[in-house]
XYZ file of C-alpha atoms in Angstrom:
779
model
C 0.611 -0.365 -0.466
C 1.240 3.329 -0.671
C 0.402 6.751 1.340
C -1.020 7.926 -1.932
C -4.185 5.948 -1.370
C -4.606 6.424 1.895
C -7.576 8.877 2.431
C -6.438 11.133 4.602
C -2.585 11.554 2.526
C -2.537 14.968 1.754
C -2.914 15.873 5.763
C -0.691 13.662 6.480
C 1.938 14.848 3.619
C 1.219 18.827 5.010
C 2.041 17.594 8.935
C 5.264 15.621 7.470
C 6.617 18.951 6.041
C 5.896 20.947 8.398
C 7.587 18.941 10.795
C 10.183 18.640 8.436
C 10.553 22.676 8.404
C 10.285 22.750 12.225
C 13.292 20.141 12.703
C 15.652 21.964 9.807
C 15.037 25.365 10.988
C 15.247 23.951 14.995
C 18.853 22.441 13.551
C 20.328 25.635 11.702
C 19.127 27.676 15.271
C 20.907 25.204 17.123
C 24.131 25.063 14.920
C 24.289 28.850 15.688
C 23.757 28.609 19.401
C 26.517 25.429 19.464
C 29.326 27.914 17.817
C 28.699 30.335 19.840
C 28.699 28.444 22.776
C 31.888 26.810 21.508
C 33.672 30.633 21.229
C 32.851 30.890 25.016
C 34.014 28.169 25.882
C 37.946 28.671 24.243
C 37.279 31.972 25.735
C 36.756 30.875 29.148
C 39.444 27.600 28.605
C 42.465 30.534 27.208
C 42.201 32.976 29.823
C 40.954 30.773 33.021
C 42.208 31.646 36.378
C 42.263 28.400 39.023
C 42.017 31.808 42.059
C 39.169 32.318 40.173
C 35.532 30.104 41.535
C 33.414 31.600 38.936
C 35.212 30.731 36.121
C 35.165 27.155 37.065
C 31.692 27.192 37.515
C 31.063 28.924 34.068
C 33.666 25.745 32.483
C 31.426 23.656 34.123
C 28.303 24.520 33.584
C 28.884 25.351 29.722
C 31.305 22.374 28.859
C 27.916 20.672 30.683
C 25.594 22.457 28.126
C 28.055 21.782 25.087
C 27.570 18.233 25.409
C 23.648 18.128 25.635
C 23.963 20.326 21.965
C 25.909 18.081 20.794
C 23.558 15.317 21.328
C 20.333 17.725 20.337
C 22.134 18.256 16.997
C 22.412 14.418 16.230
C 18.943 13.935 17.255
C 17.817 17.003 14.864
C 20.085 15.280 12.417
C 18.667 12.022 12.702
C 15.140 13.502 12.638
C 15.196 15.170 9.143
C 15.201 11.093 7.540
C 12.741 10.191 10.200
C 10.785 12.835 12.123
C 7.966 9.996 13.741
C 6.354 6.963 13.461
C 3.240 7.096 14.810
C 0.387 8.944 15.712
C -2.154 8.744 18.159
C -5.688 10.423 18.788
C -7.079 10.538 22.510
C -9.615 12.590 24.383
C -8.896 12.379 28.272
C -11.540 11.726 30.468
C -13.670 14.812 31.354
C -12.587 16.568 28.072
C -14.351 16.814 24.499
C -11.581 17.810 22.083
C -9.070 15.038 20.824
C -5.777 15.505 20.966
C -3.583 14.695 17.938
C 0.160 13.140 18.785
C 3.206 12.235 17.086
C 5.399 10.201 18.283
C 9.035 10.118 17.610
C 12.309 9.228 19.112
C 13.122 12.499 20.503
C 11.015 15.444 21.537
C 10.048 18.266 19.979
C 8.173 21.440 21.131
C 7.150 24.320 19.615
C 8.906 27.611 21.311
C 6.243 30.046 20.483
C 3.709 28.212 22.138
C 5.005 25.348 24.144
C 3.082 23.312 21.605
C 4.205 19.553 21.230
C 5.595 18.798 17.855
C 7.019 15.644 18.806
C 6.353 13.393 21.772
C 9.918 10.940 22.391
C 8.595 7.287 22.512
C 9.562 6.937 25.955
C 6.765 9.039 27.435
C 4.136 8.387 29.324
C 1.460 9.293 26.703
C 2.972 6.973 24.344
C 2.114 3.893 25.981
C -1.499 4.232 24.605
C 0.085 3.566 21.083
C 1.978 1.046 22.466
C -0.417 -0.711 24.542
C -3.648 0.843 24.224
C -6.866 -0.377 22.091
C -8.752 1.510 20.321
C -11.851 2.840 22.849
C -11.679 3.676 26.571
C -8.194 2.681 27.959
C -5.752 4.850 30.326
C -2.621 5.222 30.686
C -0.112 5.830 33.929
C 2.375 9.134 34.644
C 3.536 11.057 37.407
C -0.071 12.864 38.715
C -1.898 8.954 38.218
C -3.549 7.049 36.306
C -5.372 8.830 33.077
C -8.108 7.330 31.866
C -9.459 8.644 27.733
C -10.660 7.036 24.602
C -8.497 5.834 21.817
C -9.834 6.967 18.722
C -6.661 6.611 15.797
C -3.521 4.248 16.179
C -1.542 5.068 12.967
C 2.007 4.288 11.694
C 4.171 5.766 8.962
C 7.056 4.738 7.288
C 9.511 7.878 6.874
C 12.717 7.577 4.765
C 15.148 10.485 4.102
C 11.948 12.872 4.547
C 9.667 10.964 2.025
C 6.316 10.080 3.338
C 6.023 6.594 1.585
C 3.329 4.988 3.629
C 0.302 5.007 6.416
C -1.268 1.949 8.389
C -4.167 2.317 10.385
C -3.639 -0.629 13.068
C -5.760 -1.161 16.178
C -3.132 -4.198 17.788
C 0.799 -3.711 17.146
C 0.975 -7.678 17.460
C 0.364 -8.322 13.363
C -0.078 -4.854 11.997
C 1.430 -3.662 8.302
C 4.444 -2.007 9.610
C 5.001 -4.829 11.605
C 5.183 -7.563 9.263
C 7.137 -4.995 6.599
C 10.317 -4.837 9.439
C 9.897 -8.094 10.284
C 10.780 -9.035 6.493
C 13.338 -6.453 5.863
C 16.888 -8.130 5.318
C 19.844 -8.367 8.302
C 22.661 -6.192 8.694
C 25.897 -5.650 9.630
C 24.824 -3.766 12.828
C 21.473 -4.768 15.493
C 18.772 -1.728 14.701
C 16.411 0.005 16.796
C 12.484 -1.157 17.043
C 10.816 2.027 18.676
C 8.161 1.638 15.787
C 7.459 -1.343 16.223
C 7.766 -2.565 19.755
C 5.104 -4.942 20.774
C 2.961 -4.759 24.679
C 4.817 -7.821 25.641
C 8.267 -6.252 25.256
C 7.075 -2.664 25.931
C 6.063 -4.128 29.921
C 9.742 -5.491 30.183
C 11.479 -2.161 28.684
C 9.285 -0.118 31.082
C 8.927 -1.691 34.371
C 9.862 -0.649 37.674
C 13.817 -0.319 37.850
C 14.105 -0.715 41.117
C 12.605 -4.445 41.480
C 15.222 -6.807 39.590
C 13.958 -7.653 36.675
C 14.783 -11.599 34.974
C 13.312 -11.880 31.557
C 13.337 -14.843 29.481
C 13.404 -14.996 26.056
C 13.137 -16.879 23.161
C 15.198 -16.902 20.083
C 13.987 -13.823 18.475
C 12.180 -12.512 20.879
C 14.861 -9.406 20.490
C 16.319 -9.839 24.245
C 19.131 -7.387 22.872
C 17.036 -4.794 21.778
C 14.616 -4.640 24.393
C 17.475 -4.143 26.987
C 18.795 -1.696 25.283
C 15.642 0.582 24.593
C 14.834 -0.174 28.549
C 18.101 1.713 29.213
C 17.222 4.175 27.014
C 13.735 4.804 28.842
C 15.525 4.613 32.242
C 17.877 7.397 31.225
C 14.877 9.329 30.115
C 12.624 8.732 32.634
C 15.044 9.495 35.515
C 17.361 12.064 33.962
C 17.334 14.297 37.231
C 18.323 11.606 39.398
C 21.218 9.698 36.762
C 23.294 10.272 34.235
C 23.853 7.833 31.369
C 27.284 6.903 33.058
C 25.309 5.481 36.112
C 23.855 2.855 33.593
C 25.587 -0.260 32.379
C 25.023 -2.962 30.210
C 27.609 -6.338 30.160
C 27.518 -8.710 26.869
C 29.035 -12.113 26.286
C 32.652 -10.564 23.879
C 33.763 -7.978 22.121
C 32.120 -9.005 19.241
C 28.949 -9.135 20.056
C 29.201 -5.335 21.960
C 30.137 -4.079 18.639
C 27.455 -5.466 16.469
C 24.823 -3.814 19.678
C 26.825 -0.493 19.112
C 24.957 2.033 16.857
C 21.324 0.807 19.058
C 21.457 3.436 21.795
C 23.276 6.135 19.826
C 20.177 5.943 17.297
C 18.296 5.934 20.806
C 19.748 9.540 21.354
C 21.850 7.453 24.376
C 25.474 7.812 24.873
C 28.173 7.446 27.111
C 26.458 4.263 28.767
C 29.091 1.934 29.784
C 29.016 -1.118 27.802
C 32.119 -3.968 28.714
C 32.322 -7.593 29.069
C 32.221 -9.171 32.062
C 36.088 -10.218 31.868
C 36.765 -6.040 31.232
C 34.610 -5.396 34.276
C 36.105 -7.782 36.110
C 39.820 -6.884 35.897
C 38.934 -3.294 36.233
C 37.281 -3.601 39.834
C 40.748 -5.951 40.424
C 42.574 -3.277 39.308
C 45.199 -6.126 37.369
C 45.298 -7.603 33.758
C 45.070 -11.309 33.556
C 46.088 -13.554 30.917
C 42.553 -15.635 30.097
C 41.981 -18.729 28.666
C 39.655 -18.807 25.749
C 36.106 -18.275 27.384
C 34.829 -21.379 24.390
C 37.994 -23.643 24.830
C 36.212 -25.772 26.991
C 33.140 -25.752 25.336
C 35.289 -26.401 21.863
C 36.767 -29.426 24.274
C 33.183 -31.160 25.006
C 32.319 -30.368 21.194
C 35.493 -31.365 19.245
C 36.729 -34.367 20.923
C 39.519 -33.303 23.627
C 42.684 -34.149 21.405
C 44.672 -31.040 22.595
C 47.894 -30.426 24.303
C 46.171 -29.557 27.084
C 44.207 -32.318 27.223
C 47.588 -34.905 27.593
C 48.718 -31.845 29.843
C 46.038 -32.742 32.322
C 45.313 -36.315 31.719
C 48.639 -36.666 34.359
C 46.017 -34.478 36.863
C 43.650 -36.842 36.816
C 46.179 -40.419 36.057
C 46.951 -39.763 39.672
C 43.395 -39.936 41.582
C 41.155 -41.924 39.117
C 42.043 -45.702 38.780
C 39.458 -46.981 36.357
C 41.353 -48.730 33.749
C 37.842 -50.046 31.922
C 36.625 -46.973 30.985
C 38.403 -44.055 28.461
C 41.013 -41.265 30.021
C 39.561 -38.751 27.687
C 35.547 -39.813 28.277
C 36.707 -39.430 32.224
C 38.455 -36.168 31.781
C 36.205 -34.428 30.123
C 33.663 -35.593 33.137
C 35.969 -33.896 35.585
C 36.051 -30.740 33.536
C 32.690 -30.378 33.410
C 32.287 -30.878 36.963
C 35.005 -28.026 37.884
C 33.755 -26.162 35.990
C 30.427 -26.531 37.296
C 31.631 -26.384 40.740
C 34.043 -23.733 41.023
C 31.341 -21.491 39.537
C 28.618 -22.984 42.414
C 27.682 -20.809 45.590
C 28.826 -24.471 47.040
C 32.646 -22.880 45.746
C 31.478 -19.554 47.647
C 31.116 -20.897 50.719
C 34.608 -22.474 50.700
C 36.087 -19.002 49.686
C 34.255 -18.048 52.860
C 36.088 -20.590 55.124
C 38.981 -19.322 53.723
C 38.403 -15.933 54.289
C 36.987 -16.556 58.160
C 40.467 -17.900 58.227
C 42.389 -15.029 56.803
C 40.280 -13.035 59.489
C 40.968 -14.787 62.649
C 45.251 -14.945 61.742
C 44.836 -11.300 60.085
C 45.941 -8.983 63.791
C 49.239 -9.913 64.289
C 49.571 -11.136 68.014
C 51.106 -8.680 69.311
C 50.765 -5.199 71.739
C 50.892 -2.295 70.474
C 53.856 -0.325 72.447
C 56.486 1.953 73.027
C 58.726 0.780 74.055
C 57.583 -1.685 77.618
C 54.877 1.138 77.510
C 51.657 -0.836 76.592
C 49.184 1.701 74.488
C 46.768 -1.079 73.562
C 46.356 -4.570 74.006
C 46.362 -7.496 71.472
C 42.492 -8.591 72.499
C 41.674 -4.527 73.029
C 42.600 -4.764 68.915
C 41.499 -7.924 67.865
C 37.926 -7.126 69.487
C 37.593 -3.877 67.248
C 38.561 -6.207 64.261
C 36.332 -9.289 64.771
C 33.242 -7.656 66.329
C 33.379 -3.427 66.225
C 34.143 -3.260 62.569
C 33.226 -6.773 60.935
C 30.801 -5.405 58.425
C 33.512 -3.657 56.209
C 36.385 -4.810 54.863
C 39.339 -6.044 56.251
C 41.729 -3.540 54.743
C 38.959 -0.740 55.694
C 38.830 -2.244 59.675
C 42.428 -1.996 59.860
C 42.055 1.799 58.452
C 39.316 2.128 61.776
C 41.449 0.903 63.673
C 44.550 2.992 63.097
C 41.972 6.028 64.281
C 42.439 4.540 67.724
C 46.007 3.271 67.547
C 46.469 6.940 66.739
C 44.241 8.768 69.103
C 45.419 6.383 72.005
C 48.952 7.107 71.684
C 47.970 10.984 71.534
C 46.828 10.166 75.294
C 49.635 8.344 76.637
C 52.057 10.544 75.144
C 50.992 13.515 76.400
C 50.661 11.635 79.979
C 54.103 9.797 79.111
C 56.061 13.324 78.485
C 53.981 14.734 81.477
C 55.474 12.201 83.618
C 58.872 12.660 81.733
C 58.735 15.965 83.155
C 57.969 15.578 86.629
C 60.313 12.675 86.691
C 62.646 15.494 85.497
C 61.585 18.366 88.319
C 61.693 15.959 91.439
C 65.342 15.288 90.318
C 65.888 19.313 89.987
C 64.291 19.780 93.406
C 66.546 16.494 94.884
C 69.402 18.739 93.768
C 68.553 21.598 94.832
C 68.059 20.776 98.009
C 71.255 18.625 98.216
C 73.992 20.707 97.042
C 74.773 24.579 96.792
C 74.253 26.530 94.003
C 77.817 25.807 91.760
C 78.848 25.421 88.153
C 78.782 21.989 88.868
C 75.132 22.090 89.904
C 74.271 23.967 86.756
C 76.050 21.790 84.750
C 74.267 18.431 86.472
C 70.688 19.755 86.043
C 71.478 21.178 81.911
C 72.315 17.222 81.748
C 69.178 16.207 83.591
C 66.971 18.632 81.254
C 68.881 17.730 78.200
C 68.334 14.201 78.936
C 64.521 14.717 79.546
C 64.172 16.528 76.216
C 66.017 13.952 74.218
C 63.441 11.524 75.319
C 60.770 13.893 74.425
C 62.721 13.599 71.733
C 62.002 10.133 70.888
C 59.393 10.013 71.465
C 57.591 12.237 68.971
C 60.028 10.757 66.920
C 59.272 7.056 67.140
C 54.957 7.677 67.691
C 54.722 9.190 64.400
C 55.455 5.923 62.641
C 54.559 4.109 65.778
C 51.129 3.350 64.114
C 52.074 2.570 60.339
C 54.806 0.538 61.984
C 52.358 -1.726 63.387
C 50.451 -1.644 60.764
C 53.133 -2.647 58.628
C 53.378 -6.165 60.616
C 49.524 -7.108 58.899
C 50.585 -8.967 56.260
C 48.459 -8.552 53.388
C 49.250 -9.764 49.545
C 47.176 -8.686 45.928
C 43.598 -10.387 45.847
C 45.120 -12.911 42.938
C 47.560 -13.649 45.318
C 45.036 -14.409 48.316
C 43.600 -16.344 45.564
C 46.331 -18.888 44.424
C 47.074 -19.812 47.612
C 43.684 -20.951 48.195
C 43.130 -22.754 45.205
C 46.375 -24.659 44.930
C 46.955 -24.658 48.959
C 44.124 -24.401 51.121
C 41.139 -25.620 49.254
C 42.108 -28.750 49.799
C 41.972 -28.263 54.099
C 39.181 -26.496 53.661
C 36.848 -29.398 52.167
C 35.638 -30.898 55.505
C 33.375 -33.334 53.678
C 33.209 -37.033 53.927
C 32.388 -37.623 50.109
C 35.422 -39.026 48.799
C 34.232 -37.832 45.311
C 33.803 -34.356 46.165
C 37.473 -34.677 47.777
C 38.543 -36.048 44.884
C 36.898 -32.965 43.047
C 38.960 -30.772 44.882
C 42.055 -31.898 44.623
C 41.653 -31.830 40.581
C 40.760 -28.642 40.548
C 43.332 -27.345 42.565
C 46.416 -29.451 40.699
C 44.432 -28.069 37.255
C 44.688 -24.646 38.763
C 48.745 -25.256 39.369
C 49.088 -26.276 35.728
C 47.677 -23.097 33.897
C 48.899 -20.716 36.857
C 51.853 -21.514 35.980
C 51.055 -20.774 32.255
C 50.695 -17.302 33.508
C 46.388 -17.688 32.877
C 43.507 -17.731 35.079
C 40.417 -18.863 33.551
C 36.752 -17.005 33.676
C 35.400 -18.661 36.353
C 38.788 -17.451 38.406
C 37.105 -14.145 37.999
C 34.363 -14.172 40.322
C 36.296 -15.785 43.297
C 39.089 -13.409 43.099
C 36.213 -10.254 42.764
C 35.160 -11.841 45.695
C 38.118 -11.935 47.992
C 38.726 -8.045 46.711
C 35.358 -7.028 48.064
C 36.467 -9.080 51.706
C 39.813 -7.625 52.327
C 39.631 -4.837 50.317
C 36.637 -3.294 49.244
C 36.268 -1.599 46.529
C 39.038 1.388 45.988
C 36.643 3.348 44.644
C 32.921 3.826 44.820
C 31.237 2.085 41.323
C 29.127 4.855 39.688
C 26.511 2.193 38.164
C 23.063 1.880 39.221
C 21.828 -0.241 36.724
C 23.069 -3.630 35.324
C 21.660 -4.802 32.083
C 22.931 -8.455 31.742
C 22.512 -9.987 28.052
C 22.928 -13.951 27.539
C 22.576 -14.226 31.087
C 22.221 -18.290 30.702
C 26.044 -18.141 30.607
C 26.691 -16.441 33.699
C 27.075 -18.162 36.964
C 24.998 -17.858 40.217
C 28.659 -16.829 41.672
C 29.376 -13.953 38.792
C 25.986 -12.594 39.272
C 26.343 -12.668 43.190
C 29.734 -11.080 43.303
C 28.742 -7.948 40.837
C 25.066 -7.561 43.436
C 27.392 -7.465 46.136
C 30.278 -5.255 44.711
C 27.554 -2.783 42.632
C 25.852 -1.650 46.142
C 22.859 -0.151 45.894
C 22.010 -0.937 41.990
C 19.104 -2.722 39.821
C 19.143 -5.285 37.460
C 17.757 -6.517 34.424
C 18.762 -10.220 33.623
C 18.181 -11.340 30.006
C 18.537 -14.868 28.820
C 17.632 -17.860 27.074
C 17.522 -21.485 28.480
C 16.920 -23.402 25.719
C 20.231 -21.375 24.919
C 22.682 -22.223 27.323
C 25.203 -23.609 25.675
C 27.637 -22.424 29.094
C 24.922 -24.565 30.835
C 28.586 -26.530 32.964
C 29.205 -23.295 35.062
C 25.682 -21.064 33.535
C 22.377 -20.554 34.761
C 19.860 -23.942 34.427
C 17.142 -22.279 35.951
C 15.610 -18.581 36.752
C 14.248 -19.771 39.783
C 17.246 -21.508 41.587
C 18.882 -17.562 40.627
C 16.172 -15.680 42.318
C 15.820 -18.134 45.553
C 20.046 -17.604 46.008
C 20.903 -13.917 44.595
C 18.478 -11.723 44.465
C 17.228 -12.602 48.054
C 16.426 -8.804 49.802
C 14.060 -7.846 47.429
C 12.579 -10.782 45.385
C 13.058 -10.339 41.303
C 10.349 -10.623 38.616
C 10.244 -13.173 36.083
C 8.904 -12.234 32.780
C 8.643 -14.224 29.677
C 8.735 -13.281 26.204
C 7.623 -16.273 23.859
C 7.330 -14.715 20.513
C 9.839 -14.767 17.890
C 10.206 -12.166 15.346
C 13.217 -13.216 14.266
C 11.729 -16.190 12.187
C 9.624 -17.565 9.712
C 7.081 -19.884 11.304
C 8.960 -22.852 9.259
C 11.970 -22.222 10.643
C 11.137 -22.024 14.377
C 9.054 -25.272 14.381
C 12.117 -26.705 12.667
C 13.902 -25.333 15.683
C 10.995 -26.185 18.525
C 11.629 -29.397 17.013
C 14.772 -29.658 17.680
C 15.034 -28.273 21.328
C 12.096 -30.040 22.655
C 14.925 -33.282 22.899
C 16.655 -31.612 25.353
C 16.225 -33.924 29.099
C 16.067 -30.586 31.096
C 12.378 -29.790 32.301
C 10.427 -26.565 31.158
C 12.303 -25.711 28.097
C 10.031 -22.759 26.963
C 9.676 -23.653 23.724
C 9.491 -20.090 21.207
C 6.160 -19.322 19.804
C 6.807 -17.581 16.074
C 5.587 -14.418 14.566
C 2.558 -14.956 12.129
C 5.022 -14.999 9.097
C 5.562 -17.610 6.781
C 8.456 -18.530 4.496
C 10.006 -21.179 3.235
C 10.603 -24.904 4.234
C 13.958 -25.638 5.810
C 15.892 -27.378 3.163
C 17.260 -30.522 3.903
C 20.480 -31.675 1.615
C 22.291 -34.779 1.778
C 26.000 -34.473 0.063
C 28.407 -36.488 0.071
C 31.404 -34.268 1.334
C 32.769 -31.160 2.495
C 33.708 -30.270 -1.171
C 30.165 -30.978 -2.816
C 28.365 -28.903 0.465
C 30.683 -26.184 -0.285
C 30.128 -26.210 -4.287
C 26.413 -26.275 -3.511
C 26.389 -23.497 -1.413
C 28.580 -21.379 -4.122
C 25.747 -21.845 -6.112
C 23.154 -20.246 -4.218
C 24.840 -17.264 -3.172
C 24.857 -15.654 -6.510
C 20.888 -16.062 -6.423
C 20.428 -15.076 -2.848
C 22.533 -11.602 -3.307
C 19.669 -10.524 -6.504
C 17.126 -11.563 -3.385
C 18.962 -8.843 -2.051
C 20.207 -10.537 1.051
C 23.154 -9.065 2.966
C 23.718 -11.196 5.284
C 24.790 -15.003 4.465
C 26.147 -17.180 7.470
C 27.537 -20.831 7.063
C 27.517 -22.121 10.785
C 29.437 -24.964 11.585
C 29.891 -27.179 14.484
C 33.193 -26.177 15.375
C 36.181 -23.697 15.182
C 37.864 -26.888 12.935
C 34.913 -27.717 11.198
C 35.303 -23.797 10.591
C 38.157 -23.832 8.735
C 37.918 -27.142 6.839
C 34.752 -26.187 5.119
C 36.687 -22.553 4.097
C 39.299 -24.281 3.004
C 36.816 -25.905 -0.072
C 35.680 -21.993 -1.250
C 36.843 -20.465 -3.935
C 38.797 -16.914 -3.311
C 36.997 -14.378 -4.723
C 34.382 -11.944 -3.399
C 31.763 -14.636 -2.683
C 34.102 -16.480 -0.169
C 33.160 -15.812 3.362
C 35.741 -14.888 6.018
C 35.856 -16.946 9.425
C 34.479 -15.572 12.643
C 36.749 -16.757 15.564
C 35.746 -14.776 18.544
C 38.795 -12.717 18.268
C 37.740 -9.815 16.534
C 36.262 -6.994 17.846
C 34.181 -5.416 15.259
C 31.590 -7.656 13.107
C 31.720 -6.555 9.352
C 29.143 -8.898 8.218
C 28.965 -10.040 4.755
C 29.280 -14.003 4.108
C 30.757 -15.327 6.956
C 31.811 -18.941 8.256
C 31.223 -19.287 11.954
C 30.717 -21.652 14.862
C 27.843 -22.605 15.983
C 28.953 -20.854 19.747
C 29.791 -17.749 18.371
C 26.728 -17.361 16.274
C 24.404 -16.927 19.505
C 23.010 -13.272 19.439
C 23.853 -12.547 15.497
C 21.047 -12.642 12.783
C 21.111 -13.307 9.168
C 19.068 -12.993 6.337
C 20.105 -16.916 5.140
C 21.504 -19.660 7.378
C 23.743 -22.321 5.869
C 24.201 -25.316 8.496
C 27.179 -26.883 7.212
C 27.089 -30.209 8.341
C 24.025 -31.440 10.480
C 24.554 -35.120 10.326
C 23.746 -37.860 12.685
C 28.113 -38.102 13.802
C 28.425 -34.583 14.485
C 24.805 -33.224 16.173
C 24.487 -36.493 18.905
C 21.491 -36.875 20.629
C 22.286 -35.037 24.043
C 21.433 -31.572 25.539
C 24.775 -29.824 24.695
C 23.587 -30.656 20.615
C 20.888 -30.077 21.049
C 21.465 -26.596 21.926
C 24.250 -25.746 19.318
C 21.838 -26.621 17.066
C 18.824 -24.614 18.367
C 20.888 -21.379 18.093
C 22.115 -22.413 14.596
C 18.676 -23.147 13.127
C 17.443 -19.839 14.845
C 19.711 -16.850 13.517
C 18.060 -16.822 9.956
C 15.222 -14.109 9.493
C 14.374 -15.887 5.859
C 16.241 -19.311 4.184
C 17.524 -22.198 6.250
C 19.342 -24.716 4.467
C 20.997 -27.672 6.570
C 23.491 -30.323 4.919
C 23.954 -33.530 5.977
C 26.384 -36.565 5.036
C 25.045 -39.810 5.679
C 22.266 -40.181 8.005
C 20.825 -36.646 8.989
C 20.799 -36.232 13.074
C 18.260 -37.505 15.473
C 17.299 -34.059 16.704
C 16.071 -33.198 13.704
C 13.971 -36.073 12.964
């Protein structure tokens, strides 16, 4: 349907043109204001006087205005292409005249009469568009619940300032604009969805900031996009209380961060902290570590474990496991799985708590605080301060408080000692005067006594200045990493009091394994949470973390221990946690149940669990095939996705004799797919080694794909070969699953999840190849 066919086309065209003219004039005025402000700031910097407080205040205020004006300029520039995307007509209860509001990504008000030209999509009244039905409805705002009658919901397609389409709708679920957006092609960057946010998504975006929110979202339900829109909404809603820097999103890797990098700027939001757990952990610990590839263990489980590491670690378990009837590799695999699971668990945290308690008991040296033979503070008094009075503080913070007590007591005792010196000196002089005549000898003797007194006072003054620090120096402190290293390689065996032989065997394996990789200069991702936890309890955080709201994406691959540590460290903060248990490919260390997370981590304030069942990414045909695979997972209550009503081609299951034939068939299809304007094409292999094998058969040229290894900082799009575990979170127009043979994707939970992840990446077409029998997961 063309906009020109709509009965209100001329009215809407006039409104669109008027809005664009106003945006352009506002943009020109803002540019002039910005140029004047830039000049003013340059003058302030040039003539800045550090002794003049007003200069400092003016510079701070104008620099802040400069940042706000930069953002407004970018928003106005973007609005010239798409000024708004929707219109609502409604009549508020008690009024007779309906209001017409146009909704866009920014707010634009007419200066002369404060008339709203564009309403920001995050404003409370925009809920009428996202959730309201035609007829009597209401929306919440700071003044309370507002009843109204919604008379029109209209959507627009405006590109490059041209009004292309107009749609009148009631509900947003299956409207034409949504269908149009879903039918579009994938790009090298994730895009915003403000014009097509659905009611269930909107509830998540606008949920209470201070109640922990957990979202179980099906593949393609828009979890990541919604997370970013939620940040934009919260920044808008709490702009008087928080800055963008108070919000942080934690994503699985840098490649993923690059993939989502354009969404927040498109929404007019900047300066939000975007990081990975590894980078954030090292920032807080204050030390850079070489971390073993987070996918290494997954690759180990996927590829059959024949690596140099395997050969090294076989020596570790050989001492522990005498089971000749079993295959060593199988035993090793099981032990590595269990070790990762245990190190990621709250049971492991309990062992660290025991270790920290032991450190606490021995932290204060068993010595009185003395000056010479004079006891200033008894050891028992100092220990009571440490163990009882300041028990709620980190160890080092307790010592800082104890130093104040030592210093104050020393000051009082020092005065008493000095007074005692004076009294002793006066007494001696009195006796000399009473027993000797006024001779030179008496004068010399008195001078000697006074000099000795002064020397003793001077020594006391000198020593007292460093006495407290000298005592505190005896308290041995090492880095959080050194504490953890001692724990994992030595003390962990002593702290396990369980009678279970199996647990003791696992603990010993963990310890021996840690000695191996620490010797090589690496740590594992599972080690970061414990190191952070130890730093938190012994040192505290050096600076208060400014983050107030944390959004964690792909949270199913986080451990409860990781989330608990984040919650402890980022005090007074709130959390939005999004994930999909069906895609929990790192389940050996990840979350297996949202209920468990709510019970064990969010204990003070009960978390809210919301579900996104609707999948908007792919077609009904593809989603039904993927659901068939995920339903084979043995874990109970795996939530299946419900595809939106968008049909496409059936999944093509293709049998070939070898990789060469598979690649030849893919190469023959790519030119036709590109003619259909499919811009992003992925060949998904199970493992990185299979990626390299497949890649070797492609002919050089423009259709030769590049391999995604996980070490990239930038996602370039186009034609790619990617291992299944790195494709999670990405989407493509077309996907070729290179080898879904029965021998590759076996009938187990991990393979089912990996195949499910691969099958839920395409928007439009899915081809699945197999050599010999296809995987039983597909049947």
